[in-house]
Amino acid sequence: MSTPDGSPVGAERSIGQLFASATAEMSALVHDEIALAKAQLKQDVKRGATSGGAFSAAGVLLLFSLPMLNFALAYGIRTWSQWNLAVCFLLSFAANVLVAVALALVGVVFAKKAKKGQGPQKVAASMKETAHVLQNAKPHPRPELPRDEVPAIEAVARSTS
């Protein structure tokens, strides 16, 4: 087994190695938080686009299908019921309006979901919480070594040749 930085378990690591490991883990955490924020923002944008698409579809349907659908439906109702042709045209128009209202309601539902999306706010709160925890973190107490067991640091002369 080994630690994340590759050194064997139980081996003493220098302060530099510990600092480098902590820096790398902190960097990875920040990158993960940014990736999470991007993913949640992408989801909110997708919901907003779906809402806009539903509203557009409702408008296009109402605009372009009304003449053809009204004629077909009105003449169909006239053939079936023998009512006045004007009443048949009003009924066909009402049917088209109902379909457009249903599509608009779908758009409203997706717009509310997109508005409720709290992705970036959640990530910001998580990052603030992480920063708060790290500010209050204290190093683990290390047992003091007796004076005779303190490792000596030897100076090594280096040649310039």
PDB file of C-alpha atoms in Angstrom:
ATOM      1  CA  MET A   1       0.000   0.000   0.000  1.00  0.00           C
ATOM      2  CA  SER A   2       1.065   3.562  -0.536  1.00  0.00           C
ATOM      3  CA  THR A   3      -0.206   7.048   0.106  1.00  0.00           C
ATOM      4  CA  PRO A   4      -1.706   9.189  -2.676  1.00  0.00           C
ATOM      5  CA  ASP A   5       1.703  10.709  -3.437  1.00  0.00           C
ATOM      6  CA  GLY A   6       3.278   7.253  -3.916  1.00  0.00           C
ATOM      7  CA  SER A   7       5.352   7.031  -0.764  1.00  0.00           C
ATOM      8  CA  PRO A   8       5.025   3.824   1.288  1.00  0.00           C
ATOM      9  CA  VAL A   9       2.618   3.742   4.229  1.00  0.00           C
ATOM     10  CA  GLY A  10       4.304   4.413   7.535  1.00  0.00           C
ATOM     11  CA  ALA A  11       7.226   6.293   6.003  1.00  0.00           C
ATOM     12  CA  GLU A  12       7.870   9.731   7.423  1.00  0.00           C
ATOM     13  CA  ARG A  13       7.193  12.469   4.925  1.00  0.00           C
ATOM     14  CA  SER A  14       8.836  15.851   4.990  1.00  0.00           C
ATOM     15  CA  ILE A  15       6.908  19.058   5.495  1.00  0.00           C
ATOM     16  CA  GLY A  16       7.500  19.873   1.841  1.00  0.00           C
ATOM     17  CA  GLN A  17       5.968  16.581   0.774  1.00  0.00           C
ATOM     18  CA  LEU A  18       2.998  17.105   3.084  1.00  0.00           C
ATOM     19  CA  PHE A  19       2.525  20.646   1.785  1.00  0.00           C
ATOM     20  CA  ALA A  20       2.794  19.477  -1.835  1.00  0.00           C
ATOM     21  CA  SER A  21       0.263  16.723  -1.169  1.00  0.00           C
ATOM     22  CA  ALA A  22      -2.141  19.135   0.532  1.00  0.00           C
ATOM     23  CA  THR A  23      -1.747  21.647  -2.311  1.00  0.00           C
ATOM     24  CA  ALA A  24      -2.428  18.985  -4.936  1.00  0.00           C
ATOM     25  CA  GLU A  25      -5.518  17.756  -3.083  1.00  0.00           C
ATOM     26  CA  MET A  26      -6.777  21.307  -2.639  1.00  0.00           C
ATOM     27  CA  SER A  27      -6.251  22.002  -6.333  1.00  0.00           C
ATOM     28  CA  ALA A  28      -8.142  18.822  -7.241  1.00  0.00           C
ATOM     29  CA  LEU A  29     -10.978  19.840  -4.898  1.00  0.00           C
ATOM     30  CA  VAL A  30     -11.263  23.287  -6.500  1.00  0.00           C
ATOM     31  CA  HIS A  31     -11.235  21.751  -9.992  1.00  0.00           C
ATOM     32  CA  ASP A  32     -13.960  19.299  -8.962  1.00  0.00           C
ATOM     33  CA  GLU A  33     -16.066  22.120  -7.513  1.00  0.00           C
ATOM     34  CA  ILE A  34     -15.711  24.088 -10.769  1.00  0.00           C
ATOM     35  CA  ALA A  35     -16.668  21.022 -12.811  1.00  0.00           C
ATOM     36  CA  LEU A  36     -19.739  20.543 -10.592  1.00  0.00           C
ATOM     37  CA  ALA A  37     -20.752  24.179 -11.079  1.00  0.00           C
ATOM     38  CA  LYS A  38     -20.391  23.828 -14.860  1.00  0.00           C
ATOM     39  CA  ALA A  39     -22.495  20.654 -14.903  1.00  0.00           C
ATOM     40  CA  GLN A  40     -25.269  22.222 -12.825  1.00  0.00           C
ATOM     41  CA  LEU A  41     -25.235  25.405 -14.896  1.00  0.00           C
ATOM     42  CA  LYS A  42     -25.433  23.313 -18.072  1.00  0.00           C
ATOM     43  CA  GLN A  43     -28.493  21.521 -16.674  1.00  0.00           C
ATOM     44  CA  ASP A  44     -30.183  24.847 -15.838  1.00  0.00           C
ATOM     45  CA  VAL A  45     -29.457  26.177 -19.334  1.00  0.00           C
ATOM     46  CA  LYS A  46     -30.871  23.001 -20.859  1.00  0.00           C
ATOM     47  CA  ARG A  47     -34.099  23.431 -18.874  1.00  0.00           C
ATOM     48  CA  GLY A  48     -34.340  27.056 -19.982  1.00  0.00           C
ATOM     49  CA  ALA A  49     -33.801  26.037 -23.606  1.00  0.00           C
ATOM     50  CA  THR A  50     -36.502  23.371 -23.285  1.00  0.00           C
ATOM     51  CA  SER A  51     -38.861  26.004 -21.909  1.00  0.00           C
ATOM     52  CA  GLY A  52     -38.098  28.383 -24.754  1.00  0.00           C
ATOM     53  CA  GLY A  53     -38.547  25.579 -27.270  1.00  0.00           C
ATOM     54  CA  ALA A  54     -41.942  24.677 -25.853  1.00  0.00           C
ATOM     55  CA  PHE A  55     -43.080  28.309 -25.992  1.00  0.00           C
ATOM     56  CA  SER A  56     -41.806  28.594 -29.562  1.00  0.00           C
ATOM     57  CA  ALA A  57     -43.541  25.375 -30.567  1.00  0.00           C
ATOM     58  CA  ALA A  58     -46.794  26.668 -29.083  1.00  0.00           C
ATOM     59  CA  GLY A  59     -46.524  29.882 -31.058  1.00  0.00           C
ATOM     60  CA  VAL A  60     -45.565  28.190 -34.325  1.00  0.00           C
ATOM     61  CA  LEU A  61     -48.343  25.651 -33.951  1.00  0.00           C
ATOM     62  CA  LEU A  62     -50.907  28.315 -33.321  1.00  0.00           C
ATOM     63  CA  LEU A  63     -49.694  30.483 -36.167  1.00  0.00           C
ATOM     64  CA  PHE A  64     -49.167  28.017 -38.987  1.00  0.00           C
ATOM     65  CA  SER A  65     -51.701  25.308 -38.262  1.00  0.00           C
ATOM     66  CA  LEU A  66     -54.725  27.423 -37.627  1.00  0.00           C
ATOM     67  CA  PRO A  67     -55.834  28.024 -41.218  1.00  0.00           C
ATOM     68  CA  MET A  68     -55.482  24.443 -42.416  1.00  0.00           C
ATOM     69  CA  LEU A  69     -56.733  22.851 -39.208  1.00  0.00           C
ATOM     70  CA  ASN A  70     -59.627  25.262 -38.943  1.00  0.00           C
ATOM     71  CA  PHE A  71     -60.863  24.501 -42.434  1.00  0.00           C
ATOM     72  CA  ALA A  72     -60.487  20.737 -42.031  1.00  0.00           C
ATOM     73  CA  LEU A  73     -62.055  20.646 -38.586  1.00  0.00           C
ATOM     74  CA  ALA A  74     -64.870  23.044 -39.450  1.00  0.00           C
ATOM     75  CA  TYR A  75     -65.901  21.101 -42.531  1.00  0.00           C
ATOM     76  CA  GLY A  76     -65.600  17.842 -40.571  1.00  0.00           C
ATOM     77  CA  ILE A  77     -67.892  19.151 -37.826  1.00  0.00           C
ATOM     78  CA  ARG A  78     -70.308  20.477 -40.457  1.00  0.00           C
ATOM     79  CA  THR A  79     -70.447  17.081 -42.144  1.00  0.00           C
ATOM     80  CA  TRP A  80     -70.945  15.261 -38.844  1.00  0.00           C
ATOM     81  CA  SER A  81     -73.485  17.586 -37.186  1.00  0.00           C
ATOM     82  CA  GLN A  82     -75.103  19.686 -39.920  1.00  0.00           C
ATOM     83  CA  TRP A  83     -74.559  22.815 -37.777  1.00  0.00           C
ATOM     84  CA  ASN A  84     -74.051  26.280 -39.149  1.00  0.00           C
ATOM     85  CA  LEU A  85     -70.598  26.607 -40.798  1.00  0.00           C
ATOM     86  CA  ALA A  86     -69.646  29.632 -38.626  1.00  0.00           C
ATOM     87  CA  VAL A  87     -70.192  27.616 -35.431  1.00  0.00           C
ATOM     88  CA  CYS A  88     -68.045  24.834 -36.848  1.00  0.00           C
ATOM     89  CA  PHE A  89     -65.192  27.270 -37.536  1.00  0.00           C
ATOM     90  CA  LEU A  90     -65.411  28.629 -33.968  1.00  0.00           C
ATOM     91  CA  LEU A  91     -65.193  25.102 -32.562  1.00  0.00           C
ATOM     92  CA  SER A  92     -62.133  24.289 -34.659  1.00  0.00           C
ATOM     93  CA  PHE A  93     -60.441  27.511 -33.491  1.00  0.00           C
ATOM     94  CA  ALA A  94     -61.191  26.635 -29.846  1.00  0.00           C
ATOM     95  CA  ALA A  95     -59.562  23.228 -30.308  1.00  0.00           C
ATOM     96  CA  ASN A  96     -56.369  24.847 -31.647  1.00  0.00           C
ATOM     97  CA  VAL A  97     -56.284  27.307 -28.752  1.00  0.00           C
ATOM     98  CA  LEU A  98     -56.560  24.423 -26.268  1.00  0.00           C
ATOM     99  CA  VAL A  99     -53.549  22.683 -27.821  1.00  0.00           C
ATOM    100  CA  ALA A 100     -51.541  25.930 -27.726  1.00  0.00           C
ATOM    101  CA  VAL A 101     -52.477  26.486 -24.061  1.00  0.00           C
ATOM    102  CA  ALA A 102     -51.323  22.938 -23.201  1.00  0.00           C
ATOM    103  CA  LEU A 103     -47.946  23.580 -24.868  1.00  0.00           C
ATOM    104  CA  ALA A 104     -47.637  26.926 -23.072  1.00  0.00           C
ATOM    105  CA  LEU A 105     -48.263  25.162 -19.737  1.00  0.00           C
ATOM    106  CA  VAL A 106     -45.444  22.728 -20.535  1.00  0.00           C
ATOM    107  CA  GLY A 107     -43.245  25.748 -21.172  1.00  0.00           C
ATOM    108  CA  VAL A 108     -44.237  27.297 -17.836  1.00  0.00           C
ATOM    109  CA  VAL A 109     -43.402  24.087 -15.965  1.00  0.00           C
ATOM    110  CA  PHE A 110     -39.924  23.900 -17.509  1.00  0.00           C
ATOM    111  CA  ALA A 111     -39.358  27.631 -16.949  1.00  0.00           C
ATOM    112  CA  LYS A 112     -40.128  27.223 -13.228  1.00  0.00           C
ATOM    113  CA  LYS A 113     -37.742  24.248 -13.010  1.00  0.00           C
ATOM    114  CA  ALA A 114     -35.006  26.268 -14.693  1.00  0.00           C
ATOM    115  CA  LYS A 115     -35.650  29.211 -12.366  1.00  0.00           C
ATOM    116  CA  LYS A 116     -35.513  26.976  -9.277  1.00  0.00           C
ATOM    117  CA  GLY A 117     -32.178  25.503 -10.363  1.00  0.00           C
ATOM    118  CA  GLN A 118     -29.755  26.448  -7.620  1.00  0.00           C
ATOM    119  CA  GLY A 119     -26.684  24.711  -9.093  1.00  0.00           C
ATOM    120  CA  PRO A 120     -24.152  27.567  -8.938  1.00  0.00           C
ATOM    121  CA  GLN A 121     -25.458  28.729  -5.555  1.00  0.00           C
ATOM    122  CA  LYS A 122     -25.036  25.217  -4.109  1.00  0.00           C
ATOM    123  CA  VAL A 123     -21.477  25.007  -5.369  1.00  0.00           C
ATOM    124  CA  ALA A 124     -20.624  28.454  -4.009  1.00  0.00           C
ATOM    125  CA  ALA A 125     -22.001  27.486  -0.598  1.00  0.00           C
ATOM    126  CA  SER A 126     -20.033  24.237  -0.680  1.00  0.00           C
ATOM    127  CA  MET A 127     -16.821  26.083  -1.544  1.00  0.00           C
ATOM    128  CA  LYS A 128     -17.401  28.583   1.277  1.00  0.00           C
ATOM    129  CA  GLU A 129     -17.984  25.703   3.684  1.00  0.00           C
ATOM    130  CA  THR A 130     -14.778  24.001   2.543  1.00  0.00           C
ATOM    131  CA  ALA A 131     -12.804  27.237   2.980  1.00  0.00           C
ATOM    132  CA  HIS A 132     -14.297  27.735   6.453  1.00  0.00           C
ATOM    133  CA  VAL A 133     -13.352  24.195   7.495  1.00  0.00           C
ATOM    134  CA  LEU A 134      -9.821  24.611   6.164  1.00  0.00           C
ATOM    135  CA  GLN A 135      -9.377  27.931   7.989  1.00  0.00           C
ATOM    136  CA  ASN A 136     -10.250  26.278  11.292  1.00  0.00           C
ATOM    137  CA  ALA A 137      -8.186  23.147  10.663  1.00  0.00           C
ATOM    138  CA  LYS A 138      -5.363  22.528  13.088  1.00  0.00           C
ATOM    139  CA  PRO A 139      -2.453  20.185  12.490  1.00  0.00           C
ATOM    140  CA  HIS A 140      -2.364  16.895  14.345  1.00  0.00           C
ATOM    141  CA  PRO A 141      -0.263  17.140  17.516  1.00  0.00           C
ATOM    142  CA  ARG A 142       3.015  15.317  17.128  1.00  0.00           C
ATOM    143  CA  PRO A 143       4.708  13.679  20.090  1.00  0.00           C
ATOM    144  CA  GLU A 144       7.871  15.460  21.034  1.00  0.00           C
ATOM    145  CA  LEU A 145      11.024  13.470  20.480  1.00  0.00           C
ATOM    146  CA  PRO A 146      13.529  13.277  23.317  1.00  0.00           C
ATOM    147  CA  ARG A 147      16.578  15.474  22.723  1.00  0.00           C
ATOM    148  CA  ASP A 148      18.858  12.512  22.091  1.00  0.00           C
ATOM    149  CA  GLU A 149      16.565  11.114  19.346  1.00  0.00           C
ATOM    150  CA  VAL A 150      16.250  14.350  17.352  1.00  0.00           C
ATOM    151  CA  PRO A 151      17.806  13.633  13.955  1.00  0.00           C
ATOM    152  CA  ALA A 152      20.836  15.725  13.256  1.00  0.00           C
ATOM    153  CA  ILE A 153      21.022  17.709  10.080  1.00  0.00           C
ATOM    154  CA  GLU A 154      24.416  17.458   8.480  1.00  0.00           C
ATOM    155  CA  ALA A 155      25.790  20.126   6.250  1.00  0.00           C
ATOM    156  CA  VAL A 156      27.128  18.826   2.986  1.00  0.00           C
ATOM    157  CA  ALA A 157      29.682  20.761   1.045  1.00  0.00           C
ATOM    158  CA  ARG A 158      29.052  20.853  -2.654  1.00  0.00           C
ATOM    159  CA  SER A 159      31.772  21.344  -5.151  1.00  0.00           C
ATOM    160  CA  THR A 160      31.330  23.673  -8.071  1.00  0.00           C
ATOM    161  CA  SER A 161      33.365  21.575 -10.459  1.00  0.00           C
TER     162      SER A 161
END
